[in-house]
Coordinates of C-alpha atoms and ligand atoms in Angstrom, one line a residue:
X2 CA 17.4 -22.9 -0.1
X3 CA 14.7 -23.7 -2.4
X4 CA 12.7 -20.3 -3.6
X5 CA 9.6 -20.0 -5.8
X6 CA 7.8 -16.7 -7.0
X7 CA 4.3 -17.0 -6.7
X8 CA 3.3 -13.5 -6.8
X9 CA 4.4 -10.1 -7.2
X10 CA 6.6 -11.9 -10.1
X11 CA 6.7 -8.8 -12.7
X12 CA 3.8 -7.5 -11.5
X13 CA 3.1 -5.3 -8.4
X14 CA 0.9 -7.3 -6.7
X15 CA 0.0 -10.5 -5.1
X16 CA 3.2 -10.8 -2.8
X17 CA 4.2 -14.0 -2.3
X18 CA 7.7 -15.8 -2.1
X19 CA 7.8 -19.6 -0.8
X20 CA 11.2 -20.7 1.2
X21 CA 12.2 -24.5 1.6
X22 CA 14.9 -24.4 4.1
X23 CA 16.1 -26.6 6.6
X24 CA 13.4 -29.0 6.2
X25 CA 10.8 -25.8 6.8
X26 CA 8.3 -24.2 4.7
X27 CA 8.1 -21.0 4.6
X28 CA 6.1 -18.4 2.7
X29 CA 7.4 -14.7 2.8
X30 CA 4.5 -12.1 2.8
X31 CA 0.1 -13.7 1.5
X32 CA -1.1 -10.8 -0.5
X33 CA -4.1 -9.9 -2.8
X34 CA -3.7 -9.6 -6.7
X35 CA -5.3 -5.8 -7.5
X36 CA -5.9 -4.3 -10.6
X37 CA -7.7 -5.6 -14.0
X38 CA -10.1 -8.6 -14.0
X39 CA -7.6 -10.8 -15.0
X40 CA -5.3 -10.3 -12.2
X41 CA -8.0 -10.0 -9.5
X42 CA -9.3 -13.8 -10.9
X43 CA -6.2 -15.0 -10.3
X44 CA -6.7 -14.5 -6.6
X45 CA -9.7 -17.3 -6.7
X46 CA -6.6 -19.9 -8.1
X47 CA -5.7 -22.7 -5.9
X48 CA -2.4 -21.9 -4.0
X49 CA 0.5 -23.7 -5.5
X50 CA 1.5 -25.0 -2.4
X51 CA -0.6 -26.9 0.3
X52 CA -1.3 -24.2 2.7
X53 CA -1.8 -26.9 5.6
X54 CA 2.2 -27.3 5.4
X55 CA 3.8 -24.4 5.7
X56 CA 5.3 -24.1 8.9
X57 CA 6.0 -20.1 9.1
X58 CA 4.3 -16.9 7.4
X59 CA 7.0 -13.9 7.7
X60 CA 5.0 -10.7 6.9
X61 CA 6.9 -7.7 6.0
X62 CA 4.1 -5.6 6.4
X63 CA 0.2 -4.8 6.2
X64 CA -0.2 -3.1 2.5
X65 CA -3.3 -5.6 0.9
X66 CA -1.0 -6.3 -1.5
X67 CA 0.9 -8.0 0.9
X68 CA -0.9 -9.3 3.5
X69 CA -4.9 -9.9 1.9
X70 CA -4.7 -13.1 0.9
X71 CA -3.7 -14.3 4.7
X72 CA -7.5 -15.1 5.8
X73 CA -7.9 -17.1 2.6
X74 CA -5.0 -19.4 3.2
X75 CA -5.6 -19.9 7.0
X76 CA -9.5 -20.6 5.3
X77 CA -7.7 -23.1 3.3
X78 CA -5.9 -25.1 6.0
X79 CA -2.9 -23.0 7.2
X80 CA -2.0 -23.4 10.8
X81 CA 1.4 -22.2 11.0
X82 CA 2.6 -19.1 13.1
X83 CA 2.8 -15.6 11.2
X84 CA 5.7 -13.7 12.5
X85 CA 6.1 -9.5 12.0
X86 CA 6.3 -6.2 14.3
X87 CA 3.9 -5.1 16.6
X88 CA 2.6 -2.2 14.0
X89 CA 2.2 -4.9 10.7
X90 CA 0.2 -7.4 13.2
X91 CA -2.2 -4.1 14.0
X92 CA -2.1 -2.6 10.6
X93 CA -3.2 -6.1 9.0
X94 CA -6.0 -6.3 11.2
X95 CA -7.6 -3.1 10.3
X96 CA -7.1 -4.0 6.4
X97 CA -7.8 -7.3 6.6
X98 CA -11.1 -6.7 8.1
X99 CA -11.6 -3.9 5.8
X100 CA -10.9 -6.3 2.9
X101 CA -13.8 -8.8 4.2
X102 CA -16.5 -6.3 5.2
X103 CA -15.9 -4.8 1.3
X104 CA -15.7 -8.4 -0.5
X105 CA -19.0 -9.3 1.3
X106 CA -20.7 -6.2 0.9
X107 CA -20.0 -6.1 -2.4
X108 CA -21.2 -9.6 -2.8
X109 CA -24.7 -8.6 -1.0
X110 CA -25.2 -5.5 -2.9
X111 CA -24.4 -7.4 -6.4
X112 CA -27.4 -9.5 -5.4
X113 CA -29.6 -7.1 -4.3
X114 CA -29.4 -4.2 -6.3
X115 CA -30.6 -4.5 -10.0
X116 CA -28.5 -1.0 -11.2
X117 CA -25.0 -2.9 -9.7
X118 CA -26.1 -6.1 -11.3
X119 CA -26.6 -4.5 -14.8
X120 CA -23.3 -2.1 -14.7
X121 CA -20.7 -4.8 -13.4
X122 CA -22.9 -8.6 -15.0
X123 CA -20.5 -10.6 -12.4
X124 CA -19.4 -10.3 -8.6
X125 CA -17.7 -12.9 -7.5
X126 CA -18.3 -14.3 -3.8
X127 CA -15.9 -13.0 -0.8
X128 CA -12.6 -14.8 -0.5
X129 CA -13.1 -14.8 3.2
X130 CA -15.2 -13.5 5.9
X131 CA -14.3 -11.8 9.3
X132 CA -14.7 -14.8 11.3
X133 CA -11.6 -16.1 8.9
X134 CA -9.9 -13.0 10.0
X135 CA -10.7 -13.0 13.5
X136 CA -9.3 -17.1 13.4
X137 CA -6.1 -16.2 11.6
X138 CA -5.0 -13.3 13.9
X139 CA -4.7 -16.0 16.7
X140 CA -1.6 -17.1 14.3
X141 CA 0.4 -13.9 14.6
X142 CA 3.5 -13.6 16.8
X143 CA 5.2 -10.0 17.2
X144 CA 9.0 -9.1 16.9
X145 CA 10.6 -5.9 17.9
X146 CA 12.7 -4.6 15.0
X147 CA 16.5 -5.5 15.2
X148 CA 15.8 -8.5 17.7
X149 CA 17.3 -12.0 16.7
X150 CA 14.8 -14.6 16.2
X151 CA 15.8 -18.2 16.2
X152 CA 13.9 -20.9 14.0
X153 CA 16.1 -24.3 14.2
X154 CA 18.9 -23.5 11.5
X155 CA 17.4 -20.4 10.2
X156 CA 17.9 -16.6 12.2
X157 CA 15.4 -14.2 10.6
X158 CA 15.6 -10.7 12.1
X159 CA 13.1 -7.5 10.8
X160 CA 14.9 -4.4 9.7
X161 CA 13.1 -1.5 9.4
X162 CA 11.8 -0.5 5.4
X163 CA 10.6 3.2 5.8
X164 CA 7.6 2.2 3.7
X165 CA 5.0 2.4 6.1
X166 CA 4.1 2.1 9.6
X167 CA 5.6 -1.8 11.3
X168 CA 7.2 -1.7 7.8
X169 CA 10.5 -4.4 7.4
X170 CA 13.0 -6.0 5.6
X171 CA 13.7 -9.7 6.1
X172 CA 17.5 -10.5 6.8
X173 CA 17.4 -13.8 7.2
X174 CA 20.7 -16.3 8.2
X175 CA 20.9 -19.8 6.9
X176 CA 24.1 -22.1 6.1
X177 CA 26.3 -19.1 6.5
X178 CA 24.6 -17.2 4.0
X179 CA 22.7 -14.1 4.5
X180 CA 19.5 -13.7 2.2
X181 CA 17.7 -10.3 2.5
X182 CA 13.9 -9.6 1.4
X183 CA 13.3 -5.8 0.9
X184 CA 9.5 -6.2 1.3
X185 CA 8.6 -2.9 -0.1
X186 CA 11.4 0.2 0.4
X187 CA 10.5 3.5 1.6
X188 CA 12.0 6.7 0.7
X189 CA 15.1 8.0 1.8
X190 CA 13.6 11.6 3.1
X191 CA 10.1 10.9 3.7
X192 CA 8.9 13.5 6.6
X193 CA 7.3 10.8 8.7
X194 CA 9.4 7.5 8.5
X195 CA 12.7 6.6 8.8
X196 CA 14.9 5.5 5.7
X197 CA 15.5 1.9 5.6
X198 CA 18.1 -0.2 7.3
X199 CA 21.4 -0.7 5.2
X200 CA 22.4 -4.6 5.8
X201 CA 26.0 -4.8 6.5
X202 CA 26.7 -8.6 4.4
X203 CA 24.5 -9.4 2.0
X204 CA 24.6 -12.4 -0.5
X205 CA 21.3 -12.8 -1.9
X206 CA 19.5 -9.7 -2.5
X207 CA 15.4 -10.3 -3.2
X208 CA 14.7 -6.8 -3.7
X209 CA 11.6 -4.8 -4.9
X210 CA 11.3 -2.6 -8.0
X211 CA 7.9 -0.7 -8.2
X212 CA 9.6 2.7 -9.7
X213 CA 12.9 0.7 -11.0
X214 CA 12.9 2.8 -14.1
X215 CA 11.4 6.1 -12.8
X216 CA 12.4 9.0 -10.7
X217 CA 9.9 10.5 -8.5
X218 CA 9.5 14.6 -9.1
X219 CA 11.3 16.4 -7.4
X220 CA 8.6 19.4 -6.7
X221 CA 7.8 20.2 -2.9
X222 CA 4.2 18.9 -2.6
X223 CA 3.5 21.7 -0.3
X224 CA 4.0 24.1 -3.3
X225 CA 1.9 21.7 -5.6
X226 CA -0.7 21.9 -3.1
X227 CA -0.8 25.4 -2.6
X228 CA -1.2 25.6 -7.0
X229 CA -4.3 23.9 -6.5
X230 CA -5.8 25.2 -3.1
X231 CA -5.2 28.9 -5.2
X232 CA -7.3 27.3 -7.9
X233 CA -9.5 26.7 -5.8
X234 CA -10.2 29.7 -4.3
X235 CA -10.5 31.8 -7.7
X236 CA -13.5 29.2 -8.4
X237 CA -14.8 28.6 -5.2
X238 CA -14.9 24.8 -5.3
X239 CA -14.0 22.3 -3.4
X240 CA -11.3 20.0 -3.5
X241 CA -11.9 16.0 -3.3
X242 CA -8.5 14.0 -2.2
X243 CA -9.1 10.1 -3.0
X244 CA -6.3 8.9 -0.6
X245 CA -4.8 5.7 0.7
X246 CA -5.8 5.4 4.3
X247 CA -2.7 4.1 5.2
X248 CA 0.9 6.5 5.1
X249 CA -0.5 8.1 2.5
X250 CA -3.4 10.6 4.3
X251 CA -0.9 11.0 7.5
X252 CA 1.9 12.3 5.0
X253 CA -0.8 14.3 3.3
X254 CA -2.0 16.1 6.3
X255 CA 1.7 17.0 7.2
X256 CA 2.0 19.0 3.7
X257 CA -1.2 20.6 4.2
X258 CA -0.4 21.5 7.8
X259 CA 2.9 23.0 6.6
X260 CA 1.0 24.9 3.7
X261 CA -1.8 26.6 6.3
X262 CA 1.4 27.6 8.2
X263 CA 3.2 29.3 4.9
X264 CA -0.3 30.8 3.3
X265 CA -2.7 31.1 5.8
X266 CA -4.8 32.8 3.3
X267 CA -5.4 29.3 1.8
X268 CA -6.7 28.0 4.8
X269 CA -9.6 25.7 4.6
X270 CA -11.8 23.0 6.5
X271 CA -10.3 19.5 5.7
X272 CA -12.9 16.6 6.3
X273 CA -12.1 13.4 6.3
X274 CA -14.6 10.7 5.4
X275 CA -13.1 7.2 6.0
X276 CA -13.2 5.2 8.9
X277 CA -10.2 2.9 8.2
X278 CA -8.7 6.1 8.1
X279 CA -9.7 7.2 10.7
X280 CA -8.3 3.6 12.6
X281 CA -5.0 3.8 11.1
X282 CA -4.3 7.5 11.8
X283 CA -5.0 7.1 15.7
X284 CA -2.4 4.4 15.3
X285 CA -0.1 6.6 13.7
X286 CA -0.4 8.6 16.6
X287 CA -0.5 6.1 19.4
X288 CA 2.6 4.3 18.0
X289 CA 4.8 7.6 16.9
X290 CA 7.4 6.4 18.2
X291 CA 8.7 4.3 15.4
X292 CA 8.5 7.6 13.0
X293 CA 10.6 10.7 12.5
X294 CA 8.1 13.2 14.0
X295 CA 7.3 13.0 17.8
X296 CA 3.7 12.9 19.2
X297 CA 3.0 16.7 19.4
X298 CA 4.2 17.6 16.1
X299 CA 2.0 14.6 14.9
X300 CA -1.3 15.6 16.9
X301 CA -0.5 19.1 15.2
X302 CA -0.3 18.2 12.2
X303 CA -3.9 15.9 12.1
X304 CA -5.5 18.3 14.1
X305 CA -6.3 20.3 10.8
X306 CA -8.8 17.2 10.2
X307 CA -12.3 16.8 10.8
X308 CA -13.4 12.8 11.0
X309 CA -16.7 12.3 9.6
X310 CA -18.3 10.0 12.2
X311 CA -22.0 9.8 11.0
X312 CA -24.0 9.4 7.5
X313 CA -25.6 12.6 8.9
X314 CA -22.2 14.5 9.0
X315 CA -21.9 13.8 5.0
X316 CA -25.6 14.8 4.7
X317 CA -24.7 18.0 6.1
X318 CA -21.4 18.3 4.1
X319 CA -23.8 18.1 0.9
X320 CA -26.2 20.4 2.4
X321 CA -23.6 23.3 3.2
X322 CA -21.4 23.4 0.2
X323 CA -18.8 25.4 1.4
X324 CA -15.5 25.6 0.2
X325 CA -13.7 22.9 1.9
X326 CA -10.7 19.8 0.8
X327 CA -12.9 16.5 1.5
X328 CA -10.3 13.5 1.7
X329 CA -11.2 10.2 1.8
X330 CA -10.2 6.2 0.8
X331 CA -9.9 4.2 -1.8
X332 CA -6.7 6.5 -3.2
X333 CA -7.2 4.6 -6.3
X334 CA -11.3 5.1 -6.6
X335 CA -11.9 1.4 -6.8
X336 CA -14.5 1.6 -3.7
X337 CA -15.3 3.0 -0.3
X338 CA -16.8 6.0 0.4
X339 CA -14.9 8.3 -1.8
X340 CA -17.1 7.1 -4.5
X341 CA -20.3 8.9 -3.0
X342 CA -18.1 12.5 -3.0
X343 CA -16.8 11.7 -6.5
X344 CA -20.4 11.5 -7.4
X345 CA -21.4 14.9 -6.4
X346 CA -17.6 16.8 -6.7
X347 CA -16.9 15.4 -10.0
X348 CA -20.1 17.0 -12.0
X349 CA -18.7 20.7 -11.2
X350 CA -16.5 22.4 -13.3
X351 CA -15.6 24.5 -10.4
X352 CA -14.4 21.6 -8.6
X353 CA -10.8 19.9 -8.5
X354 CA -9.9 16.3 -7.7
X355 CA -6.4 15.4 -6.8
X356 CA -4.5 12.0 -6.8
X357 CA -2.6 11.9 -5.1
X358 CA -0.2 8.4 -6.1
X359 CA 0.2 5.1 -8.2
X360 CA -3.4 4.6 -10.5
X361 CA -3.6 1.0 -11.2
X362 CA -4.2 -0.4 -14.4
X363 CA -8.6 -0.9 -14.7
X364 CA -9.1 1.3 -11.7
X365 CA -11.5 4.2 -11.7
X366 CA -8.7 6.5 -10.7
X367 CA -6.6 5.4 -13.9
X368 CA -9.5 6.4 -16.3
X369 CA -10.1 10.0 -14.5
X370 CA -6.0 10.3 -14.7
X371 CA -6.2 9.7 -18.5
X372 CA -8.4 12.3 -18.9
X373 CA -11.4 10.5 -19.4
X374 CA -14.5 12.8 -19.3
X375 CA -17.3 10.6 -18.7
X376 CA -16.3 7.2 -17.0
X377 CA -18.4 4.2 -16.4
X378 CA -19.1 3.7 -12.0
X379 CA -20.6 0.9 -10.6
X380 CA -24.2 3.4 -10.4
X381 CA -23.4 4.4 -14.1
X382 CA -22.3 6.8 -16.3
X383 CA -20.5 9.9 -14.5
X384 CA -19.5 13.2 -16.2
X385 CA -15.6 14.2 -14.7
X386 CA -15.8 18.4 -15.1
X387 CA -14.1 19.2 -12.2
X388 CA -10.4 19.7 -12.9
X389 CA -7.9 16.7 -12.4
X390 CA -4.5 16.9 -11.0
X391 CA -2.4 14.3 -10.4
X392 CA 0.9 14.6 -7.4
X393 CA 3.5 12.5 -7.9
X394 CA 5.3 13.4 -5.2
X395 CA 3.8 11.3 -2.8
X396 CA 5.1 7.7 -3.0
X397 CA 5.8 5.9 -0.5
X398 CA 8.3 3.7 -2.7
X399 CA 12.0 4.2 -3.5
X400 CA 12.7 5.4 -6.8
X401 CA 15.2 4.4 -9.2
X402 CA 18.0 6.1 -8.1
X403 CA 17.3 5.9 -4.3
X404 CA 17.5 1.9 -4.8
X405 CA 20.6 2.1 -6.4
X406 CA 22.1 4.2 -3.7
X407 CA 20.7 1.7 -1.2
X408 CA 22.4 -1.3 -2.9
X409 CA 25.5 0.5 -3.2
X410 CA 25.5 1.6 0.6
X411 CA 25.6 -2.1 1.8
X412 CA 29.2 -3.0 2.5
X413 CA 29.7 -6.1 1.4
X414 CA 27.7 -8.1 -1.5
X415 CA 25.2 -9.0 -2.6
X416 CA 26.4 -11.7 -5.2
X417 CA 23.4 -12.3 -6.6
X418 CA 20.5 -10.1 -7.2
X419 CA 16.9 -11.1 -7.6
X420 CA 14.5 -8.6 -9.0
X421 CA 10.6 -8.6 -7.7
X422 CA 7.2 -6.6 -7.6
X423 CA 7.7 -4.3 -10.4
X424 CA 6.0 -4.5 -13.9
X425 CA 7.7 -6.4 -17.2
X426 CA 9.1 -3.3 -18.3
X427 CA 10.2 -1.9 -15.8
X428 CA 12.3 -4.9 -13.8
X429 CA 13.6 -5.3 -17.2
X430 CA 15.0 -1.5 -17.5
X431 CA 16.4 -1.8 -13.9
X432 CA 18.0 -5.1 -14.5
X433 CA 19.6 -3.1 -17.9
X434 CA 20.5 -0.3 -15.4
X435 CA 21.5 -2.3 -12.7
X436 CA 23.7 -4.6 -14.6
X437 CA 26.0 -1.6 -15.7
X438 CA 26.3 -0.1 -12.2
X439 CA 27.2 -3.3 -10.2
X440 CA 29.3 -6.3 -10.8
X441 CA 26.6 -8.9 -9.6
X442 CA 24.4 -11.8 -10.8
X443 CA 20.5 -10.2 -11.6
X444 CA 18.1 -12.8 -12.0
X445 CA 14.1 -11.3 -12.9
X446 CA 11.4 -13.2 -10.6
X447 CA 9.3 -15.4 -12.9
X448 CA 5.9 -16.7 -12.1
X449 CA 5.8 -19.9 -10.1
X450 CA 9.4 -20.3 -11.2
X451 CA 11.7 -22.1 -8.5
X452 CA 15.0 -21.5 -8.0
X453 CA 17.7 -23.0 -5.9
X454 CA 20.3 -21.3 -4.1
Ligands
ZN200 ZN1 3.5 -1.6 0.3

């Protein structure tokens, strides 16, 4: 097996692994680079590979990271099959289109609007449009988790990752050899998912490494909440949530639920102002049967949420100014309709803002995390006086220790061990780590490096 790391290579983003096995070419997982200018360029590259000839697309699941760059390669002549679970194929529909309806808007209001043109000087034209989305969701093919699938030589099966919703591992068969793809691990006791499949044999472990060198707090969020919400309520503000619409907000709304039920006396409306949110969190609930929590305790716990349906429910929002916790996407600040709440939430020192995860390097979230009190927004300059927290009990990643635990759990192997989607530092800390703990050969993913195995 031939392997090359394209993206996600000491980095976090841009997911992409490509396979040459058994005469087949295969690419594990098409997603966006995020973050800084730099990176985000680096999405407008040529593929390394000709995108006409790969054969198969396995997708482990629907994060943008992951999966955005699929519409751009089918744009660019793929025509192969994309095989994942029922939940990835619907998840990566909702954030795919997402991801075109932004790019092009974006695009539109660069050109029209004199204020955007003068804050960011360059927008660069959408990668793809819907109808690239709409053509490449003819390529998917769904798997149930667990179930055998036979490609010529190769047996690839999905294992369940805990990460989010369709989430998987690849354990893939070839030669008498098993090679397993984390994708990205979830936690071991997150409320909502499941903890991820232990392989029985492994002998080539690609696995991921976002919090490598980090352990995630160990503080009950519910608690953390509750600090804030009391805040709150001695200042009569309101609270703004940016949050990730997918995992993220459900998982949210299941600490808050549990908080109203513990101190009722911190009760508050929650809106929710997001329509991909909206999207994914009736498929959490439609497809609850892949999670921990049953459909009841699910409903329960979002029916604490009001969904913002019209511009005219914000207008009234604004109007009424009543205490309240307003959530909505992007998590990180880097668009959507957040941005609008920000602008109003932000200027009032009896305010609070909450992130509520990861704050990627050039984001808007990043610079109001630092502290930052006025920060530059695509409409100009904004003043942050409400008060910033920041949760870091939230992630939907394992941490150090929870990956070493995982490795350790599989019975036999792995005999090699390569290291992916994690910055420099940090892969290199876990590969110090790592290389005391287990007797194993680690290799670091390199950029466009290929390897043979
Ligand atoms: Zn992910």
């Amino acid at each position: 097996m031939k392997v090359q790391f394209i993206g996600a290579a000491q980095t976090v983003t841009g997911s992409k692994t490509y396979l040459q096995v058994d005469n087949k070419k295969i690419l594990i997982d098409c997603g966006m680079y995020q973050g800084i200018k730099s990176i985000v360029d680096k999405n407008y590259n040529p593929f390394s590979f000709d995108p006409a000839q790969v054969q198969f697309l396995f997708l482990t699941h629907a994060h943008l990271d992951h999966c955005g760059m699929i519409p751009r390669l089918y744009k660019q002549g793929f025509k192969g099959k994309i095989l994942c679970t029922k939940n990835t194929r619907k998840l990566a529909e909702i954030i795919m289109m997402d991801s075109a309806r932004i790019q092009q808007s974006s695009f539109l209001d660069f050109k029209r609007d004199k204020k955007v043109r003068k804050s960011l000087k360059k927008q660069r034209e959408a990668l793809y449009d819907e109808n690239d989305v709409r053509g490449v969701l003819e390529c998917f093919e769904t798997y149930d988790f667990d179930h055998k699938i036979s490609l010529g030589k190769i047996d690839l099966t999905f294992r369940k990752a805990g990460h989010i919703l369709g989430a998987s591992s690849l354990e893939i068969h070839s030669n008498n050899m098993t090679y397993y793809f984390s994708g990205d691990l979830g936690r071991m006791n997150d409320p909502l998912e499941y903890a991820p499949y232990i392989p029985k044999k492994v002998d080539h472990l690609f696995i991921e490494t976002t919090y490598g060198d980090r352990l995630h707090d160990k503080e009950d969020p519910v608690e953390e909440l509750a600090k804030i919400l009391k805040a709150n309520q001695k200042s009569h503000g309101r609270v703004l949530i940016p949050s990730f619409a997918v995992a993220r907000t459900q998982l949210l709304l299941r600490h808050l639920y549990m908080l109203f039920e513990k101190y009722p006396e911190l009760k508050l409306p929650i809106y929710i102002d997001s329509p991909m949110t909206k999207k994914v969190t009736d498929l959490y609930l439609q497809e609850s049967g892949e999670l921990r929590v049953d459909k009841n305790t699910l409903q329960d716990y979002f029916s604490i949420a009001k969904f913002l349906k019209w511009q005219s429910d914000y207008k009234k929002l604004e109007r009424d100014q009543h205490p309240c916790i307003i959530i909505s996407a992007s998590g990180m600040l880097s668009g959507g309709k957040v941005l609008q709440h920000l602008n109003t939430i932000a200027r009032n020192e009896r305010n609070h803002i909450v992130l509520v995860g990861f704050q990627g390097e050039g984001t808007l979230g990043r610079d109001i995390s630092q502290g930052i009190d006025i920060v530059k927004t695509k409409s100009g300059k904004l003043p942050i006086r409400a008060k910033v927290h920041h949760l870091h009990t939230l992630s939907a990643h394992a941490d150090k220790l929870e990956l070493e635990t995982w490795i350790k759990s599989i019975e036999s192997g792995p005999t090699n061990l390569y290291l992916m989607h994690g910055e420099k530092e940090t892969v290199e800390n876990f590969k110090t780590y790592i290389d005391e703990k287990f007797n194993c050969k680690t290799t670091i993913a390199v950029e466009n490096k290929e390897i043979e195995i």
